[in-house]
Amino acid sequence: MSGHSKWATTKRHKGLVDAKRGKIFSNLAKEITLAARESGGDPNSNMRLRSILTRARAANMPNDNIDRAIKKGTGEIPGVVYEEMVYEGYAPAGVSLIVEVTTDNKNRAVGEVRSTFTKNGGNMGSSGSVAFNFNRKGQILVPAEGIGEDELMELALEAGAEDFKNNGDHYEIITAIADYDNVAKALEDKGVKPAESDIVYLPNVTVPISDAETAKKVQKLIDALEDLDDVKAVYSNDDFDESLLD
């Protein structure tokens, strides 16, 4: 997730969706298993699981995959034990990166993340080195087609959203973490299908980039990190126009 435009990033990767679908489902399955292990397999009493299932449905994850992941978490099906970690570091031009990882092998994961930073002109930092440049929030992106701005804004704000933005071809809804589940459920109950819905790291300060060479170097590192099997998501505070990547 780049600071400049999550929506643009989503659109840019549309051609790779099928190729990455297996990794998307794998990451969701890991999260579902962790959530079920921590608080049970009933989404009605497990807020975290309910939130992940909302994202899984938005990604068209098969129900069999979902059920199997829940049963692994509750112990009905034997499975590996996953851990969640967050790593921090820098891309070229001093851009801050946060890397979320879900893995069954911590040593392998940290080694791969560190190596990827090094090979692509970045530096892995210590815990807390860049986290202050981000706020942890709920973010829901909804295509503008199919629902009116006023209707969606009223629905989101009444459910507890902090902010609502019209970004032209899509709407962006921001929530506090505690209110994310209520807002996501309110949209789901009204049949609103988001393009993206998750708890994310949003930059509170950005690094402007105006030249194509630097933008491509930053994006190359982000793409390389995202391609790692254990990486769930990458968040950046870069600020550049997508046209620089052409």
XYZ file of C-alpha atoms in Angstrom:
246
model
C 0.000 0.000 0.000
C 1.683 3.181 -1.140
C 1.004 6.475 0.554
C 0.335 8.220 -2.719
C -2.671 6.165 -3.784
C -3.867 2.779 -2.605
C -6.581 2.918 -5.274
C -4.070 3.504 -8.069
C -1.958 0.665 -6.745
C -4.996 -1.606 -6.761
C -5.820 -0.676 -10.342
C -2.210 -1.088 -11.470
C -2.144 -4.628 -10.132
C -5.458 -5.685 -11.706
C -3.629 -7.519 -14.466
C -1.777 -9.557 -11.851
C -4.832 -10.493 -9.801
C -5.127 -14.052 -11.106
C -1.401 -14.671 -10.704
C -1.472 -13.386 -7.132
C -4.849 -14.839 -6.165
C -3.208 -17.875 -4.549
C -1.050 -15.631 -2.339
C -4.059 -13.458 -1.452
C -6.052 -16.509 -0.362
C -3.044 -17.903 1.513
C -2.611 -14.690 3.493
C -6.316 -14.505 4.281
C -6.302 -18.134 5.404
C -3.428 -17.424 7.793
C -5.290 -14.450 9.279
C -8.513 -16.422 9.627
C -6.657 -19.247 11.381
C -4.988 -16.812 13.796
C -8.253 -15.031 14.578
C -10.084 -18.312 15.192
C -7.252 -19.581 17.394
C -7.339 -16.439 19.532
C -11.087 -15.915 19.996
C -12.979 -18.882 18.558
C -14.531 -19.749 15.223
C -17.860 -17.925 15.596
C -17.734 -14.606 13.711
C -20.737 -13.328 15.702
C -18.605 -13.251 18.862
C -15.195 -12.714 17.234
C -14.861 -9.188 15.850
C -11.469 -9.776 14.279
C -12.642 -12.912 12.496
C -15.750 -11.115 11.280
C -13.639 -8.304 9.820
C -11.330 -10.743 8.017
C -14.298 -12.673 6.617
C -15.611 -9.395 5.163
C -12.331 -9.013 3.287
C -12.323 -12.675 2.264
C -15.763 -12.337 0.715
C -14.674 -9.162 -1.082
C -11.758 -11.170 -2.549
C -14.136 -13.996 -3.595
C -12.313 -16.514 -1.408
C -14.009 -19.939 -1.678
C -16.114 -20.961 1.331
C -14.256 -24.282 1.589
C -10.979 -22.401 2.081
C -12.579 -20.224 4.752
C -14.087 -23.163 6.633
C -10.802 -25.076 6.554
C -8.860 -22.090 7.898
C -11.343 -21.614 10.752
C -11.130 -25.297 11.705
C -7.329 -25.109 11.745
C -7.591 -22.220 14.167
C -10.058 -23.987 16.465
C -8.022 -27.191 16.394
C -10.603 -29.285 14.518
C -8.009 -29.737 11.757
C -4.279 -30.033 12.524
C -2.240 -27.156 11.153
C 0.937 -25.134 11.508
C 1.267 -22.355 14.075
C 1.493 -18.848 12.609
C 3.039 -15.721 14.101
C 2.424 -12.090 13.169
C 5.274 -9.608 12.970
C 5.734 -6.022 11.807
C 9.066 -4.885 10.350
C 10.110 -1.333 9.566
C 12.621 0.170 7.198
C 13.549 2.702 4.557
C 13.285 2.737 0.782
C 15.384 5.033 -1.443
C 14.871 8.784 -0.864
C 14.167 8.183 2.819
C 10.697 6.743 2.207
C 9.351 4.908 5.282
C 8.042 1.349 4.916
C 6.079 -0.877 7.263
C 5.969 -4.581 6.381
C 3.318 -6.858 7.895
C 4.257 -10.545 8.002
C 2.351 -13.710 8.902
C 4.608 -16.749 9.014
C 5.248 -20.197 10.462
C 9.007 -19.536 10.458
C 10.099 -16.234 11.996
C 13.793 -16.670 11.192
C 13.054 -17.331 7.523
C 10.702 -14.367 7.303
C 13.017 -11.798 8.864
C 15.927 -13.054 6.750
C 13.954 -12.700 3.532
C 12.663 -9.243 4.442
C 16.125 -7.970 5.400
C 17.694 -9.419 2.242
C 14.999 -7.836 0.065
C 15.598 -4.416 1.608
C 19.342 -4.728 1.021
C 19.116 -6.003 -2.564
C 16.769 -3.185 -3.593
C 18.515 -0.137 -2.188
C 16.716 0.011 1.143
C 17.601 -0.464 4.791
C 15.760 -2.450 7.423
C 15.274 -0.437 10.615
C 14.629 -1.220 14.256
C 11.197 -1.414 15.832
C 9.712 2.079 16.095
C 12.118 3.631 13.604
C 9.372 4.720 11.179
C 6.073 3.782 12.876
C 5.576 7.357 14.083
C 5.062 8.386 10.440
C 1.853 6.325 10.276
C -1.547 6.077 11.965
C -3.302 2.716 12.390
C -6.809 3.065 10.947
C -9.619 1.186 9.283
C -9.836 1.969 5.560
C -12.637 1.005 3.186
C -12.449 1.843 -0.533
C -15.717 1.718 -2.464
C -16.096 2.153 -6.258
C -18.102 5.289 -7.049
C -20.268 3.457 -9.540
C -23.368 1.868 -8.088
C -23.982 4.072 -5.049
C -24.491 7.791 -4.510
C -22.015 9.858 -2.521
C -24.594 11.281 -0.109
C -26.121 7.878 0.583
C -22.778 6.222 1.276
C -21.450 9.120 3.343
C -24.548 9.161 5.544
C -24.390 5.404 6.006
C -20.684 5.454 6.901
C -20.787 8.421 9.260
C -23.857 7.149 11.097
C -22.051 3.833 11.630
C -19.103 5.639 13.221
C -16.674 6.551 10.411
C -14.127 9.279 11.154
C -13.763 10.613 7.637
C -15.257 10.251 4.164
C -13.532 11.317 0.935
C -14.709 11.499 -2.649
C -11.677 10.609 -4.760
C -13.427 10.745 -8.123
C -13.735 7.134 -9.223
C -13.950 5.829 -5.666
C -14.904 6.777 -2.123
C -12.575 6.373 0.845
C -13.935 5.716 4.324
C -11.602 6.055 7.328
C -12.450 4.694 10.773
C -10.896 4.260 14.185
C -9.886 0.637 14.737
C -12.634 0.218 17.337
C -15.296 1.383 14.852
C -14.056 -0.472 11.763
C -16.194 -3.560 12.341
C -19.401 -1.550 12.832
C -18.827 0.471 9.669
C -17.875 -2.579 7.583
C -20.959 -4.444 8.793
C -23.239 -1.465 8.075
C -21.985 -1.400 4.477
C -22.330 -5.161 4.149
C -25.915 -5.047 5.431
C -26.745 -2.504 2.711
C -25.152 -4.632 0.000
C -22.185 -2.296 -0.528
C -19.190 -4.248 -1.856
C -15.838 -2.536 -1.223
C -12.852 -2.942 -3.506
C -10.579 -2.899 -0.451
C -11.360 -3.134 3.264
C -8.766 -3.579 6.005
C -7.012 -2.231 9.079
C -4.062 -0.356 7.596
C -1.183 2.022 8.288
C -1.949 5.459 6.819
C 0.934 7.943 6.527
C 0.635 11.149 8.550
C 3.638 12.646 6.753
C 4.693 11.899 3.175
C 7.913 12.045 1.145
C 7.370 13.858 -2.189
C 9.078 12.268 -5.194
C 9.163 14.039 -8.551
C 11.635 12.066 -10.673
C 10.815 8.778 -12.403
C 14.072 7.010 -11.516
C 13.555 7.401 -7.771
C 9.866 6.514 -7.984
C 10.697 3.299 -9.841
C 13.366 2.356 -7.282
C 10.903 2.826 -4.431
C 8.214 0.835 -6.222
C 10.681 -1.933 -7.101
C 11.440 -2.456 -3.405
C 7.750 -2.413 -2.465
C 6.914 -4.930 -5.207
C 9.777 -7.213 -4.158
C 8.609 -7.189 -0.540
C 4.996 -7.837 -1.556
C 6.123 -10.850 -3.577
C 7.539 -12.598 -0.486
C 5.299 -15.484 0.577
C 5.184 -14.448 4.236
C 4.414 -10.769 3.591
C 0.795 -9.782 4.123
C 1.079 -6.077 3.244
C 3.548 -3.237 2.695
C 2.748 0.358 3.651
C 4.682 3.363 2.399
C 4.674 7.128 2.917
C 5.888 7.948 -0.587
C 4.055 10.613 -2.576
C 4.446 10.450 -6.353
C 2.259 10.402 -9.433
C 1.564 6.985 -10.936
C 2.604 8.311 -14.360
C 6.244 8.244 -13.180
C 6.088 4.444 -13.235
C 5.167 4.238 -16.943
